[in-house]
mmCIF file of C-alpha atoms in Angstrom:
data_model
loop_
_atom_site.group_PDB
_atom_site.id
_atom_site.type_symbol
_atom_site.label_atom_id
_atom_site.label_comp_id
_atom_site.label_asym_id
_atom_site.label_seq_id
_atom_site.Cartn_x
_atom_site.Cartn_y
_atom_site.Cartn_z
ATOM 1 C CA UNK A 207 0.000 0.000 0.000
ATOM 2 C CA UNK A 208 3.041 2.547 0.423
ATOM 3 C CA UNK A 209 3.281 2.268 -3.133
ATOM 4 C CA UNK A 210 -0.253 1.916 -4.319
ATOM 5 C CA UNK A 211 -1.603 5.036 -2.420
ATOM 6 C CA UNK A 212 1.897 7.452 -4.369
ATOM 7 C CA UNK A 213 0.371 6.245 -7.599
ATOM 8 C CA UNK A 214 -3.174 7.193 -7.262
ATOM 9 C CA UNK A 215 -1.975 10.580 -5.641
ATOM 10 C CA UNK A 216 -0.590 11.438 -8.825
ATOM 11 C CA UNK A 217 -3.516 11.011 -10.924
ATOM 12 C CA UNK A 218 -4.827 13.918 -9.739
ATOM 13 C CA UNK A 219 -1.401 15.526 -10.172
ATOM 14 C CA UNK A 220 -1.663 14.564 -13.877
ATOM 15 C CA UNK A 221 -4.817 15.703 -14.110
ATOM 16 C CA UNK A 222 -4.213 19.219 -13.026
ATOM 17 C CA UNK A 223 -1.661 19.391 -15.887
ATOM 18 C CA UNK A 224 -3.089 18.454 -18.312
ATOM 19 C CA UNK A 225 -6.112 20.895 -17.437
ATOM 20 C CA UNK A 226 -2.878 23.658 -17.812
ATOM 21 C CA UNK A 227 -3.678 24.444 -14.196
ATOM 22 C CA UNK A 228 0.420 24.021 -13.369
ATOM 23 C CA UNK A 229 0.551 26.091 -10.323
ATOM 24 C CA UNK A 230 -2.016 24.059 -8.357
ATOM 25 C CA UNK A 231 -0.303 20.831 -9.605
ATOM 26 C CA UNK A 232 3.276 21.733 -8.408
ATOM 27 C CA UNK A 233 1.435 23.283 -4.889
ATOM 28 C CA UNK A 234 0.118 20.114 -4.562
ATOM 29 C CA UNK A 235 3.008 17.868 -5.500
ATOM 30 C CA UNK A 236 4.945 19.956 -2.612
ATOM 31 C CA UNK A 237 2.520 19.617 -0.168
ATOM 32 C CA UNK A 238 2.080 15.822 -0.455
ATOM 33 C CA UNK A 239 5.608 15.076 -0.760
ATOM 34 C CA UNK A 240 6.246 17.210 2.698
ATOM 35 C CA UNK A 241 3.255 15.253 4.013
ATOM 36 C CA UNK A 242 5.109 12.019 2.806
ATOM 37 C CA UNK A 243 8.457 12.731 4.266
ATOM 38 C CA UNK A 244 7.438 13.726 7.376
ATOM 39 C CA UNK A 245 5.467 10.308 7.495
ATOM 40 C CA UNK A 246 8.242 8.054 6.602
ATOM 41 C CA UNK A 247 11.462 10.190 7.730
ATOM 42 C CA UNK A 248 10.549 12.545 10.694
ATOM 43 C CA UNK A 249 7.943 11.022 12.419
ATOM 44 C CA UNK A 250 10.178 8.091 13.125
ATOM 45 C CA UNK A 251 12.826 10.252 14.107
ATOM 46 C CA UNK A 252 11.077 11.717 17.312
ATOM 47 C CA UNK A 253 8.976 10.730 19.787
ATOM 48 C CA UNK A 254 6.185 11.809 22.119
ATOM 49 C CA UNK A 255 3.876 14.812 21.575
ATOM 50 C CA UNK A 256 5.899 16.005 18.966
ATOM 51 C CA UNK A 257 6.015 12.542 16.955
ATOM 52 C CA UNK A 258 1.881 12.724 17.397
ATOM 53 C CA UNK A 259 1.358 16.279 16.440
ATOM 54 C CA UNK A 260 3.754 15.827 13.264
ATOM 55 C CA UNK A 261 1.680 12.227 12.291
ATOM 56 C CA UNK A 262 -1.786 14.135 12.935
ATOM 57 C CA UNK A 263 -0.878 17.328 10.899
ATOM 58 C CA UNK A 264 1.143 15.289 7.862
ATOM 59 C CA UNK A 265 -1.578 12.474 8.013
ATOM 60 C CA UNK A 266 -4.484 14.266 7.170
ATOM 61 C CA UNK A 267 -2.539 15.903 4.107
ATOM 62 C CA UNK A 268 -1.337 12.777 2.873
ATOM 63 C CA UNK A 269 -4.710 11.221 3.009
ATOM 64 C CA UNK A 270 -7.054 13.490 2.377
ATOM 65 C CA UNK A 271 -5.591 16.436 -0.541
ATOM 66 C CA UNK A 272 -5.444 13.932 -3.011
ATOM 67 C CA UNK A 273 -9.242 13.206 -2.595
ATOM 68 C CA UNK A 274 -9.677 17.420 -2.494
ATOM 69 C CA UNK A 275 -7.357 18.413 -5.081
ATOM 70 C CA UNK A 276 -9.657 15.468 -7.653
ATOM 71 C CA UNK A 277 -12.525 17.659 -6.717
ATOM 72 C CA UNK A 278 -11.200 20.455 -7.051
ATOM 73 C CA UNK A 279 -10.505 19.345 -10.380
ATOM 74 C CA UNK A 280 -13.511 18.290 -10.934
ATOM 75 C CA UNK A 281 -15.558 21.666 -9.859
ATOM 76 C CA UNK A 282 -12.932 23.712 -12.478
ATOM 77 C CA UNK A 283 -13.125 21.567 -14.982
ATOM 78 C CA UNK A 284 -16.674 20.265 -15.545
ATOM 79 C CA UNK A 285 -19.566 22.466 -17.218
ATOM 80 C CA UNK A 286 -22.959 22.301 -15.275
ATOM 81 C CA UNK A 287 -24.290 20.950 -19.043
ATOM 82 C CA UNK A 288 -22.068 18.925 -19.469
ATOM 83 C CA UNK A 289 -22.437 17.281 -15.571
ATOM 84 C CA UNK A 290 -25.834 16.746 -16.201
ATOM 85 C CA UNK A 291 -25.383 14.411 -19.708
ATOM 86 C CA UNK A 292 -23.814 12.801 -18.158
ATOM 87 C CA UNK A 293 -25.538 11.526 -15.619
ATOM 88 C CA UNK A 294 -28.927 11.314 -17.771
ATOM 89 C CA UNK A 295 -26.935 8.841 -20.035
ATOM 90 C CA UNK A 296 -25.697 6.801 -17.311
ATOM 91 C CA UNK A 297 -29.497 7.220 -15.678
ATOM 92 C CA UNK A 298 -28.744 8.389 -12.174
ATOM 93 C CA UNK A 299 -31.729 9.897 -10.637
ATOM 94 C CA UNK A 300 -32.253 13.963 -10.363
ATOM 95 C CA UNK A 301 -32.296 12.965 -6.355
ATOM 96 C CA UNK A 302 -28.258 13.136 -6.896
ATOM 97 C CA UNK A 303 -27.810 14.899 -10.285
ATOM 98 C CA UNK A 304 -29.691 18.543 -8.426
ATOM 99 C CA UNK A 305 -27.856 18.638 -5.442
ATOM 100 C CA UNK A 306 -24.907 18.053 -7.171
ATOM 101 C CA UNK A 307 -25.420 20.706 -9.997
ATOM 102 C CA UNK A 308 -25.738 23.027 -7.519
ATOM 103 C CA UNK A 309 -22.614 22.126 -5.973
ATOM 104 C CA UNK A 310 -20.808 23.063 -9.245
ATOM 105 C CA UNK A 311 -21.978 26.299 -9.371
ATOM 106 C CA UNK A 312 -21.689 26.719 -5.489
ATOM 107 C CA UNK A 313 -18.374 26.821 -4.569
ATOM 108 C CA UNK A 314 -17.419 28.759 -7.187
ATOM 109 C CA UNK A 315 -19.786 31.595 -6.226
ATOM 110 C CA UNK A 316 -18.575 31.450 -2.618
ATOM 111 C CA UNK A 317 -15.337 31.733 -3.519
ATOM 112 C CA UNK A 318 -16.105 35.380 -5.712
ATOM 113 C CA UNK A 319 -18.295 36.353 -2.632
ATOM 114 C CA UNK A 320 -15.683 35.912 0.074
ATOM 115 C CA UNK A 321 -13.197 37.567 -2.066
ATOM 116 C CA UNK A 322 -15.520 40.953 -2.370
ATOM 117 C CA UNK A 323 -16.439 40.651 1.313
ATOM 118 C CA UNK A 324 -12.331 40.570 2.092
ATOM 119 C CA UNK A 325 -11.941 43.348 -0.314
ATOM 120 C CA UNK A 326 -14.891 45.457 1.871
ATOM 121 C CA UNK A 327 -13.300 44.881 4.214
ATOM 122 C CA UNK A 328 -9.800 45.887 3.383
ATOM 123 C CA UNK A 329 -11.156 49.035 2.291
ATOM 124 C CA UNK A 330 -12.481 49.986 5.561
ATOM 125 C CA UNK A 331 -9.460 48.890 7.512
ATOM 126 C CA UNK A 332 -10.517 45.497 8.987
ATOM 127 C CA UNK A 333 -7.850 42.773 8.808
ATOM 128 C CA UNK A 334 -7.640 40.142 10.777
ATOM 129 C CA UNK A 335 -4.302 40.905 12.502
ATOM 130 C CA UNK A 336 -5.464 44.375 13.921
ATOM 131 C CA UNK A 337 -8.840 43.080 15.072
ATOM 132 C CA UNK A 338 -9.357 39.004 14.817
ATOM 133 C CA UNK A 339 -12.000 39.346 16.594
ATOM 134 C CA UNK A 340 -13.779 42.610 14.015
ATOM 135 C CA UNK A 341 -12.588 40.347 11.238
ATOM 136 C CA UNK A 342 -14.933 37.463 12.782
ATOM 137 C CA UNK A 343 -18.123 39.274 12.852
ATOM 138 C CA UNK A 344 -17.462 41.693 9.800
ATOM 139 C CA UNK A 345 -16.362 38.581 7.695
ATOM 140 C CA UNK A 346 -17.872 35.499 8.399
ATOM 141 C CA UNK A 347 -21.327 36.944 9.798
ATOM 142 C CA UNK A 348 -21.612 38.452 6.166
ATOM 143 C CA UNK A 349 -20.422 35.086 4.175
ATOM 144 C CA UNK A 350 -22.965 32.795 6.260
ATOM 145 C CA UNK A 351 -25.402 35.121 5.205
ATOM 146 C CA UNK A 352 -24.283 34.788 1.650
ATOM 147 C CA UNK A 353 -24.116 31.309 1.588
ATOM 148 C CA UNK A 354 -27.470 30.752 2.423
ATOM 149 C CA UNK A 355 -28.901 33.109 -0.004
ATOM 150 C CA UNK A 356 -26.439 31.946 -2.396
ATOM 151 C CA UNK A 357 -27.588 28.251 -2.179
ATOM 152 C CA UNK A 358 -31.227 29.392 -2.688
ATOM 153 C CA UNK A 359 -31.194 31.078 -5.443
ATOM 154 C CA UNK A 360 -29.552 28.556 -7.603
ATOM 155 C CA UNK A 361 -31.650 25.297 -6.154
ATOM 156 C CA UNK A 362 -34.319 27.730 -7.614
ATOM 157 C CA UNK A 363 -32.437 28.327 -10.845
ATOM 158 C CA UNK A 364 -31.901 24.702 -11.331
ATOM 159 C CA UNK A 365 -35.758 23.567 -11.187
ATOM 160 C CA UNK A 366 -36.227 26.410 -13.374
ATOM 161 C CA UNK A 367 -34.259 25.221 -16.055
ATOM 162 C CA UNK A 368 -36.579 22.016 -15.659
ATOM 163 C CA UNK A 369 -33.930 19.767 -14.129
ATOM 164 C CA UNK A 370 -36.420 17.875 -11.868
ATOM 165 C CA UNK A 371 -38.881 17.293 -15.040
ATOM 166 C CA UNK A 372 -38.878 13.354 -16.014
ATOM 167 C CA UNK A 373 -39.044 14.077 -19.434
ATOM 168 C CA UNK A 374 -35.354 13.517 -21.070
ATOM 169 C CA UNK A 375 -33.871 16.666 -22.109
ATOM 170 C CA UNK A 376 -32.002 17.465 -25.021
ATOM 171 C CA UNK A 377 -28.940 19.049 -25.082
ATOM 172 C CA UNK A 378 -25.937 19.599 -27.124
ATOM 173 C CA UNK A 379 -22.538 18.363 -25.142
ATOM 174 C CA UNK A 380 -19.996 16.515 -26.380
ATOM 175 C CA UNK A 381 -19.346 13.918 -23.841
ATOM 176 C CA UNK A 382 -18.256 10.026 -24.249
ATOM 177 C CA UNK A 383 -16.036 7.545 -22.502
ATOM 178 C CA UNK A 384 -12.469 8.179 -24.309
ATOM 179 C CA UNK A 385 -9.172 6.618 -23.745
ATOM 180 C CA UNK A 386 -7.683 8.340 -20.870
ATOM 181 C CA UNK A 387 -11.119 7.777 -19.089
ATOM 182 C CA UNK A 388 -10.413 3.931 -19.789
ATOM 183 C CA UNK A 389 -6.786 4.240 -18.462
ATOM 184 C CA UNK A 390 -7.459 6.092 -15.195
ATOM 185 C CA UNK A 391 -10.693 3.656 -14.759
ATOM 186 C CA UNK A 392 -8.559 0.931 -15.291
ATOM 187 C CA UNK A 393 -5.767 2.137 -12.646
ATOM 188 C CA UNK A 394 -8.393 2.616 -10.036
ATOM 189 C CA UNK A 395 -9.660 -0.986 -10.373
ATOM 190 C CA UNK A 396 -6.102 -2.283 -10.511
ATOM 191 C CA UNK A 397 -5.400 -0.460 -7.167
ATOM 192 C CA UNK A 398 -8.896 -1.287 -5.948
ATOM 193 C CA UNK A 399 -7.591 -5.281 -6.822
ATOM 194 C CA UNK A 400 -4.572 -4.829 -4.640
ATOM 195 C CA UNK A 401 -6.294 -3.381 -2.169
ATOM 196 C CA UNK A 402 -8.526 -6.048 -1.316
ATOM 197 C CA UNK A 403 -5.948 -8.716 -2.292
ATOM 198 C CA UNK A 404 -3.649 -6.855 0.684
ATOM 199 C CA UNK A 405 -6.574 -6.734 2.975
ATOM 200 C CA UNK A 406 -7.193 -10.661 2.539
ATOM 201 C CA UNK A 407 -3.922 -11.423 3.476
ATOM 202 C CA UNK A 408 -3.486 -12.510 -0.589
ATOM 203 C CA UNK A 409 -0.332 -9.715 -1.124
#
């Protein structure tokens, strides 16, 4: 498994390049090969609260960016349109296929609305080194507020656009099962294999 779980890390890695997003690919390569070395190198090295605080901190990078930096992939990458094809030609109900088309367009429009709140912000003087706790209620109160609005108005501008309706839509995306789908599917169920194989006791 310490050479199973490398491998699918860098799919994501590989992704992100060839998406041309190169600065989040290298930020990510750093981080998870810190996370990796402290693992295998430094933890081992000390002991006691340090050895738990380094094992905490570098184990929930090593297993959990690869997992966010797919998504974020995903989110950057993937038209709402084109999400939704998708999933009418593999049939998944609109139970899933809503929530999640909102998600697309959600995090996204969080990110643009904390960045204009920050810039308010800035502009009347509140940072959050001069007054944390200013920056806490002028910042965050305003956001929550956002993100509830925010996540209203598009669950309402996704049944408008008839996504709930039964009836199969039409629509004029370009999507299909190519080759490098077929090679990362097939490296995910050749790592799945080994997986189970190790957990058996097989490998």
């Amino acid at each position: 498994m310490t050479v199973i779980h490398p491998i699918l890390a860098l799919v994501p890695f590989v992704l992100l390049l060839f998406s041309r997003r190169v600065k989040a690919a290298v930020c990510y390569m750093i981080a998870y090969a810190a996370a990796y070395s402290m693992i295998s190198f430094v933890m081992p090295a000390t002991s006691g609260i340090i050895s738990i605080l380094i094992g905490a901190t570098a184990g929930i990078i090593y297993r959990m960016m690869p997992s966010l930096i797919t998504g974020y992939f995903v989110v950057n990458t993937t038209k709402v349109s084109e999400f939704n094809a998708a999933m009418e030609h593999m049939h998944v109900s609109t139970k899933i296929t809503i929530p999640m088309s909102v998600m697309f367009r959600f995090f996204p429009t969080i990110k643009e609305e904390s960045s204009a709140i920050k810039d308010a912000m800035h502009m009347r003087g509140i940072s959050s080194l001069r007054n944390p706790m200013e920056m806490l209620e002028y910042r965050l109160v305003p956001l929550l507020m956002s993100v509830v609005k925010i996540g209203e108005e598009l669950s309402i501008s996704a049944l408008t656009r008839g996504l709930s309706v039964d009836i199969k839509r039409t629509n004029i995306c370009k999507i299909g099962f190519h080759f490098p789908d077929l090679v990362c599917f097939l490296l995910c169920i050749v790592c799945w294999i080994c997986f189970v194989l190790h957990m058996g006791g097989i490998v």
